[in-house]
Amino acid sequence: MKTTTKHIAAAALFLPMAVGFGPMAHAADRVELEHDDMTLIGHMEMAPDSEVEDGVVLMVHGTLAHGQMEIMRGMQELLRDAGYNSLSINLSLGQDAREGMYDCDSTHRHKHEDAVEEIAAWVGWLKDEGAERLAVLGHSRGGNQVARYLAEQADPTVDKAVLLAPQTWSEGYNEKDYESNYETELAPLLEKAEALVGEGKGDEIMEMDFIYCPDTRAAAASVVSYYREDPRMDTPTVLGETSIETLVVVAGADETVTDLEEKMEERVEDDHVEMTVVDGADHMFRDLFLYDAADAATDFIGWQ
């Protein structure tokens, strides 16, 4: 049986200053991809004296976020400094050429599983650009979406995966979380959405609180996608369906995904899965904790 869990006592505990990744940092190159009648946006960061052929880390952000948010931009810079090329993508979330955080005033027509096809499309684009080896990296919900890609559509050029504080799920979680956030029962809303989808009316719009957006609008199919009881929302469960070597990086002080290390105890017995815990890190690996996550990722990918 393989035992691969490691705890990292993060450098942030010992250094007096935290390093931020702000707007003065070097900007990655913006690239576009036409997919499913929309323009997808990504940002490519090339390491010095490197070529796409040397390999690229494809990065996927978390819920309603984007590829240049602080954790993603910071990770790109650290990967670059370690000699790794990276492409950090913006999931479209149903919007053409989407940049920045999702606008909560916009109607939600996207589905959680849409990300799998978009990840696959970007993998194809990178191969067309000459990439001969790839790794995929996902944070939070993006970690679950990357795991689903690995289970459903992984390309042979993808040889490693890194999941940073990936999403977990358990039965009844959605109901409890929704009521805690909005003081409203989810069950009647989900029942209505499921009925509409069953009638072929998944595009019908419901006015409700949705994910992180209060008082917004969401298509019934979107409501079902994000809120139904679905064991595959649990990333450790999905990793049981994969075979690509994968590192799960747990944030030791995570208050968002609180049960990841416990849920991974059985999964790390699989030959293709490893786990590292960054002690003291929050869900976003803020400050110097990101250095420890990046070091774990590059050591695991092992191209340099």
Tab-separated table of C-alpha atoms in Angstrom:
chain	number	residue	atom	x	y	z
A	1	MET	CA	0.000	0.000	0.000
A	2	LYS	CA	1.348	3.423	-0.978
A	3	THR	CA	1.548	6.095	1.725
A	4	THR	CA	2.108	9.542	0.237
A	5	THR	CA	0.645	12.083	2.631
A	6	LYS	CA	3.089	14.860	3.519
A	7	HIS	CA	2.666	17.872	5.770
A	8	ILE	CA	4.486	21.084	4.872
A	9	ALA	CA	5.244	23.600	7.593
A	10	ALA	CA	4.775	26.625	5.385
A	11	ALA	CA	7.394	29.328	5.024
A	12	ALA	CA	4.789	31.964	5.842
A	13	LEU	CA	5.034	30.934	9.468
A	14	PHE	CA	8.680	31.982	9.616
A	15	LEU	CA	9.071	35.020	7.368
A	16	PRO	CA	8.056	38.506	8.535
A	17	MET	CA	6.538	39.735	5.292
A	18	ALA	CA	3.972	38.356	2.869
A	19	VAL	CA	4.452	38.711	-0.850
A	20	GLY	CA	1.433	39.720	-2.926
A	21	PHE	CA	0.798	39.299	-6.617
A	22	GLY	CA	-0.728	42.605	-7.643
A	23	PRO	CA	-1.409	44.643	-10.764
A	24	MET	CA	2.243	45.695	-11.146
A	25	ALA	CA	3.224	42.094	-11.923
A	26	HIS	CA	4.135	41.147	-15.489
A	27	ALA	CA	0.982	40.432	-17.478
A	28	ALA	CA	0.568	37.061	-19.162
A	29	ASP	CA	-0.255	37.008	-22.871
A	30	ARG	CA	-3.965	36.892	-23.653
A	31	VAL	CA	-5.007	34.141	-26.074
A	32	GLU	CA	-8.370	33.241	-27.588
A	33	LEU	CA	-10.068	30.025	-28.658
A	34	GLU	CA	-13.301	29.673	-30.610
A	35	HIS	CA	-15.453	26.958	-29.079
A	36	ASP	CA	-19.165	26.175	-29.262
A	37	ASP	CA	-20.006	29.537	-30.875
A	38	MET	CA	-18.156	31.459	-28.164
A	39	THR	CA	-14.718	32.958	-27.687
A	40	LEU	CA	-12.840	31.467	-24.750
A	41	ILE	CA	-10.096	33.490	-23.080
A	42	GLY	CA	-6.858	32.281	-21.550
A	43	HIS	CA	-3.600	33.844	-20.388
A	44	MET	CA	-0.305	32.212	-21.318
A	45	GLU	CA	2.829	32.641	-19.206
A	46	MET	CA	6.037	31.367	-20.764
A	47	ALA	CA	9.126	30.554	-18.719
A	48	PRO	CA	12.383	32.188	-19.881
A	49	ASP	CA	14.078	30.470	-22.821
A	50	SER	CA	11.263	27.952	-23.172
A	51	GLU	CA	8.950	26.788	-25.932
A	52	VAL	CA	5.415	25.406	-25.868
A	53	GLU	CA	6.937	22.068	-26.892
A	54	ASP	CA	8.613	21.909	-23.479
A	55	GLY	CA	5.220	21.414	-21.832
A	56	VAL	CA	2.407	23.546	-20.407
A	57	VAL	CA	0.431	23.482	-17.170
A	58	LEU	CA	-3.246	24.150	-17.936
A	59	MET	CA	-4.903	25.903	-14.970
A	60	VAL	CA	-8.610	26.068	-13.998
A	61	HIS	CA	-10.009	28.556	-11.447
A	62	GLY	CA	-12.742	28.159	-8.839
A	63	THR	CA	-16.425	29.126	-8.586
A	64	LEU	CA	-17.521	32.159	-10.655
A	65	ALA	CA	-13.908	33.342	-10.732
A	66	HIS	CA	-11.339	33.775	-13.506
A	67	GLY	CA	-7.857	32.767	-14.540
A	68	GLN	CA	-6.126	35.946	-13.414
A	69	MET	CA	-7.478	36.088	-9.871
A	70	GLU	CA	-4.780	36.367	-7.217
A	71	ILE	CA	-4.167	32.680	-6.562
A	72	MET	CA	-4.056	31.806	-10.261
A	73	ARG	CA	-1.862	34.747	-11.272
A	74	GLY	CA	0.465	34.113	-8.365
A	75	MET	CA	0.735	30.439	-9.237
A	76	GLN	CA	1.537	31.299	-12.857
A	77	GLU	CA	4.397	33.546	-11.761
A	78	LEU	CA	5.802	30.913	-9.437
A	79	LEU	CA	5.535	28.253	-12.132
A	80	ARG	CA	7.314	30.577	-14.574
A	81	ASP	CA	10.132	31.202	-12.092
A	82	ALA	CA	10.514	27.433	-11.682
A	83	GLY	CA	10.816	26.996	-15.454
A	84	TYR	CA	7.243	25.920	-16.243
A	85	ASN	CA	4.982	27.333	-18.939
A	86	SER	CA	1.316	27.738	-17.991
A	87	LEU	CA	-2.029	28.631	-19.515
A	88	SER	CA	-4.613	29.914	-17.039
A	89	ILE	CA	-8.063	29.847	-18.612
A	90	ASN	CA	-11.335	31.642	-17.968
A	91	LEU	CA	-14.222	29.194	-18.031
A	92	SER	CA	-16.882	30.854	-20.159
A	93	LEU	CA	-19.761	30.274	-17.706
A	94	GLY	CA	-21.985	30.760	-20.732
A	95	GLN	CA	-20.590	34.189	-21.638
A	96	ASP	CA	-18.650	35.186	-24.742
A	97	ALA	CA	-15.059	36.339	-24.153
A	98	ARG	CA	-15.610	36.426	-20.388
A	99	GLU	CA	-13.002	38.234	-18.267
A	100	GLY	CA	-12.974	38.983	-14.528
A	101	MET	CA	-15.353	37.717	-11.863
A	102	TYR	CA	-18.811	36.601	-12.961
A	103	ASP	CA	-21.304	39.485	-12.862
A	104	CYS	CA	-24.078	38.483	-10.465
A	105	ASP	CA	-26.497	40.726	-12.372
A	106	SER	CA	-26.186	38.347	-15.323
A	107	THR	CA	-28.577	35.441	-15.737
A	108	HIS	CA	-26.885	32.119	-14.940
A	109	ARG	CA	-27.186	29.718	-17.864
A	110	HIS	CA	-23.980	27.767	-17.236
A	111	LYS	CA	-23.620	24.265	-15.784
A	112	HIS	CA	-20.885	22.767	-13.633
A	113	GLU	CA	-20.128	20.066	-16.175
A	114	ASP	CA	-19.627	22.560	-19.043
A	115	ALA	CA	-16.045	22.950	-17.844
A	116	VAL	CA	-15.061	19.454	-18.970
A	117	GLU	CA	-15.609	20.256	-22.661
A	118	GLU	CA	-13.818	23.598	-22.327
A	119	ILE	CA	-10.803	21.996	-20.653
A	120	ALA	CA	-10.721	19.433	-23.467
A	121	ALA	CA	-10.923	22.231	-26.044
A	122	TRP	CA	-7.951	24.040	-24.495
A	123	VAL	CA	-5.959	20.799	-24.369
A	124	GLY	CA	-6.604	20.418	-28.093
A	125	TRP	CA	-5.512	24.020	-28.696
A	126	LEU	CA	-2.272	23.506	-26.785
A	127	LYS	CA	-1.530	20.363	-28.771
A	128	ASP	CA	-2.127	22.289	-32.002
A	129	GLU	CA	0.322	24.916	-30.727
A	130	GLY	CA	2.946	22.197	-30.338
A	131	ALA	CA	2.699	21.111	-26.716
A	132	GLU	CA	4.060	17.583	-26.379
A	133	ARG	CA	3.273	17.120	-22.698
A	134	LEU	CA	0.703	18.704	-20.429
A	135	ALA	CA	-0.288	18.875	-16.787
A	136	VAL	CA	-3.629	20.157	-15.514
A	137	LEU	CA	-4.116	22.137	-12.307
A	138	GLY	CA	-7.431	23.089	-10.718
A	139	HIS	CA	-8.372	25.094	-7.649
A	140	SER	CA	-11.500	24.546	-5.524
A	141	ARG	CA	-14.483	23.825	-7.815
A	142	GLY	CA	-11.993	23.868	-10.663
A	143	GLY	CA	-10.282	20.938	-8.982
A	144	ASN	CA	-13.449	18.889	-9.234
A	145	GLN	CA	-13.904	19.932	-12.856
A	146	VAL	CA	-10.321	18.919	-13.654
A	147	ALA	CA	-10.901	15.563	-11.950
A	148	ARG	CA	-14.008	15.033	-14.073
A	149	TYR	CA	-11.972	15.842	-17.180
A	150	LEU	CA	-9.416	13.238	-16.123
A	151	ALA	CA	-12.164	10.666	-15.635
A	152	GLU	CA	-14.065	11.418	-18.841
A	153	GLN	CA	-11.837	12.887	-21.546
A	154	ALA	CA	-8.177	12.892	-20.526
A	155	ASP	CA	-5.844	13.233	-23.510
A	156	PRO	CA	-2.693	11.049	-23.651
A	157	THR	CA	-0.510	14.185	-23.550
A	158	VAL	CA	-1.749	14.904	-20.001
A	159	ASP	CA	0.610	13.056	-17.672
A	160	LYS	CA	0.125	14.827	-14.311
A	161	ALA	CA	-2.613	16.658	-12.412
A	162	VAL	CA	-2.489	18.940	-9.360
A	163	LEU	CA	-5.642	19.808	-7.415
A	164	LEU	CA	-5.450	22.706	-4.941
A	165	ALA	CA	-8.064	22.493	-2.160
A	166	PRO	CA	-10.520	20.748	-4.501
A	167	GLN	CA	-14.248	20.722	-3.821
A	168	THR	CA	-15.802	18.024	-1.656
A	169	TRP	CA	-19.441	17.033	-1.214
A	170	SER	CA	-21.595	14.918	1.051
A	171	GLU	CA	-25.262	14.007	1.102
A	172	GLY	CA	-27.418	16.893	2.309
A	173	TYR	CA	-24.587	19.438	2.033
A	174	ASN	CA	-26.284	21.618	-0.592
A	175	GLU	CA	-29.457	22.017	1.474
A	176	LYS	CA	-27.549	22.945	4.624
A	177	ASP	CA	-25.223	25.338	2.820
A	178	TYR	CA	-28.040	27.092	0.961
A	179	GLU	CA	-30.129	27.590	4.078
A	180	SER	CA	-27.081	28.852	5.977
A	181	ASN	CA	-26.251	31.389	3.271
A	182	TYR	CA	-29.745	32.569	2.354
A	183	GLU	CA	-32.074	31.507	5.195
A	184	THR	CA	-34.228	29.856	2.535
A	185	GLU	CA	-34.989	26.199	1.884
A	186	LEU	CA	-33.386	24.811	-1.240
A	187	ALA	CA	-35.688	21.799	-1.642
A	188	PRO	CA	-38.721	23.595	-3.176
A	189	LEU	CA	-36.502	25.464	-5.626
A	190	LEU	CA	-34.645	22.325	-6.664
A	191	GLU	CA	-37.897	20.396	-6.996
A	192	LYS	CA	-39.277	23.083	-9.297
A	193	ALA	CA	-36.082	23.140	-11.371
A	194	GLU	CA	-36.042	19.351	-11.723
A	195	ALA	CA	-39.673	19.372	-12.820
A	196	LEU	CA	-38.942	21.987	-15.473
A	197	VAL	CA	-35.959	20.024	-16.770
A	198	GLY	CA	-38.085	16.882	-16.846
A	199	GLU	CA	-40.624	18.739	-18.994
A	200	GLY	CA	-37.938	19.841	-21.422
A	201	LYS	CA	-37.972	23.400	-20.058
A	202	GLY	CA	-34.438	23.563	-18.713
A	203	ASP	CA	-33.945	27.025	-20.229
A	204	GLU	CA	-36.782	28.521	-18.160
A	205	ILE	CA	-35.489	31.209	-15.823
A	206	MET	CA	-36.016	31.120	-12.069
A	207	GLU	CA	-35.584	34.139	-9.796
A	208	MET	CA	-33.634	33.041	-6.737
A	209	ASP	CA	-30.380	33.251	-4.804
A	210	PHE	CA	-27.801	31.223	-6.738
A	211	ILE	CA	-24.314	30.097	-5.657
A	212	TYR	CA	-22.663	33.346	-4.451
A	213	CYS	CA	-25.195	35.655	-6.089
A	214	PRO	CA	-28.252	36.843	-4.082
A	215	ASP	CA	-31.421	38.000	-5.858
A	216	THR	CA	-30.394	36.830	-9.304
A	217	ARG	CA	-31.768	34.623	-12.095
A	218	ALA	CA	-30.775	31.118	-13.128
A	219	ALA	CA	-31.950	28.655	-15.746
A	220	ALA	CA	-33.637	25.577	-14.326
A	221	ALA	CA	-30.964	23.356	-15.881
A	222	SER	CA	-28.278	25.383	-14.113
A	223	VAL	CA	-30.055	25.012	-10.785
A	224	VAL	CA	-30.202	21.257	-11.223
A	225	SER	CA	-26.565	21.058	-12.302
A	226	TYR	CA	-25.210	22.889	-9.275
A	227	TYR	CA	-27.636	21.802	-6.550
A	228	ARG	CA	-28.813	18.236	-7.206
A	229	GLU	CA	-27.567	15.450	-4.969
A	230	ASP	CA	-24.526	14.362	-6.974
A	231	PRO	CA	-21.714	12.223	-5.497
A	232	ARG	CA	-19.453	13.295	-8.375
A	233	MET	CA	-19.309	16.762	-6.847
A	234	ASP	CA	-16.986	15.060	-4.351
A	235	THR	CA	-13.485	15.182	-5.824
A	236	PRO	CA	-12.031	12.230	-3.868
A	237	THR	CA	-14.900	10.137	-5.243
A	238	VAL	CA	-14.135	11.192	-8.827
A	239	LEU	CA	-10.427	10.412	-8.382
A	240	GLY	CA	-11.482	6.820	-7.883
A	241	GLU	CA	-12.446	6.848	-11.584
A	242	THR	CA	-9.110	8.236	-12.851
A	243	SER	CA	-5.695	6.772	-13.614
A	244	ILE	CA	-3.469	9.820	-14.249
A	245	GLU	CA	-0.947	10.622	-11.515
A	246	THR	CA	-2.562	13.265	-9.324
A	247	LEU	CA	-1.402	15.375	-6.383
A	248	VAL	CA	-4.047	16.781	-4.041
A	249	VAL	CA	-2.801	19.797	-2.073
A	250	VAL	CA	-4.805	20.346	1.117
A	251	ALA	CA	-4.934	23.787	2.732
A	252	GLY	CA	-4.337	22.968	6.384
A	253	ALA	CA	-6.449	25.854	7.736
A	254	ASP	CA	-9.130	25.722	5.039
A	255	GLU	CA	-12.500	26.992	6.284
A	256	THR	CA	-14.211	26.440	2.918
A	257	VAL	CA	-13.315	22.820	2.152
A	258	THR	CA	-13.010	21.489	5.683
A	259	ASP	CA	-13.091	17.713	5.223
A	260	LEU	CA	-10.696	17.143	2.324
A	261	GLU	CA	-7.846	15.534	4.253
A	262	GLU	CA	-10.242	13.126	5.957
A	263	LYS	CA	-11.941	12.222	2.675
A	264	MET	CA	-8.571	11.631	1.000
A	265	GLU	CA	-7.395	9.072	3.574
A	266	GLU	CA	-8.785	6.162	1.571
A	267	ARG	CA	-8.001	7.640	-1.828
A	268	VAL	CA	-4.260	8.020	-1.174
A	269	GLU	CA	-4.079	4.236	-1.037
A	270	ASP	CA	-4.518	4.331	-4.826
A	271	ASP	CA	-1.235	4.090	-6.723
A	272	HIS	CA	-1.934	7.191	-8.814
A	273	VAL	CA	-2.903	9.608	-6.011
A	274	GLU	CA	-0.724	11.566	-3.577
A	275	MET	CA	-1.607	14.170	-0.970
A	276	THR	CA	0.299	17.072	0.551
A	277	VAL	CA	-0.993	19.265	3.386
A	278	VAL	CA	0.199	22.874	3.588
A	279	ASP	CA	-0.159	23.533	7.299
A	280	GLY	CA	-1.667	26.923	8.111
A	281	ALA	CA	-2.842	27.735	4.569
A	282	ASP	CA	-6.349	29.057	3.977
A	283	HIS	CA	-8.490	28.069	1.011
A	284	MET	CA	-6.816	30.629	-1.267
A	285	PHE	CA	-3.245	29.791	-0.160
A	286	ARG	CA	-2.728	33.486	0.549
A	287	ASP	CA	0.671	35.053	1.112
A	288	LEU	CA	3.706	32.783	1.227
A	289	PHE	CA	1.619	29.645	1.596
A	290	LEU	CA	1.268	29.747	-2.191
A	291	TYR	CA	5.028	29.206	-2.479
A	292	ASP	CA	4.658	25.902	-0.645
A	293	ALA	CA	1.779	24.849	-2.903
A	294	ALA	CA	3.800	25.792	-5.987
A	295	ASP	CA	6.871	23.910	-4.731
A	296	ALA	CA	4.728	20.827	-4.121
A	297	ALA	CA	3.225	21.140	-7.600
A	298	THR	CA	6.526	21.530	-9.466
A	299	ASP	CA	8.225	18.759	-7.470
A	300	PHE	CA	5.333	16.480	-8.369
A	301	ILE	CA	5.132	17.406	-12.064
A	302	GLY	CA	8.887	16.942	-12.273
A	303	TRP	CA	9.636	18.269	-15.724
A	304	GLN	CA	12.612	20.356	-14.581
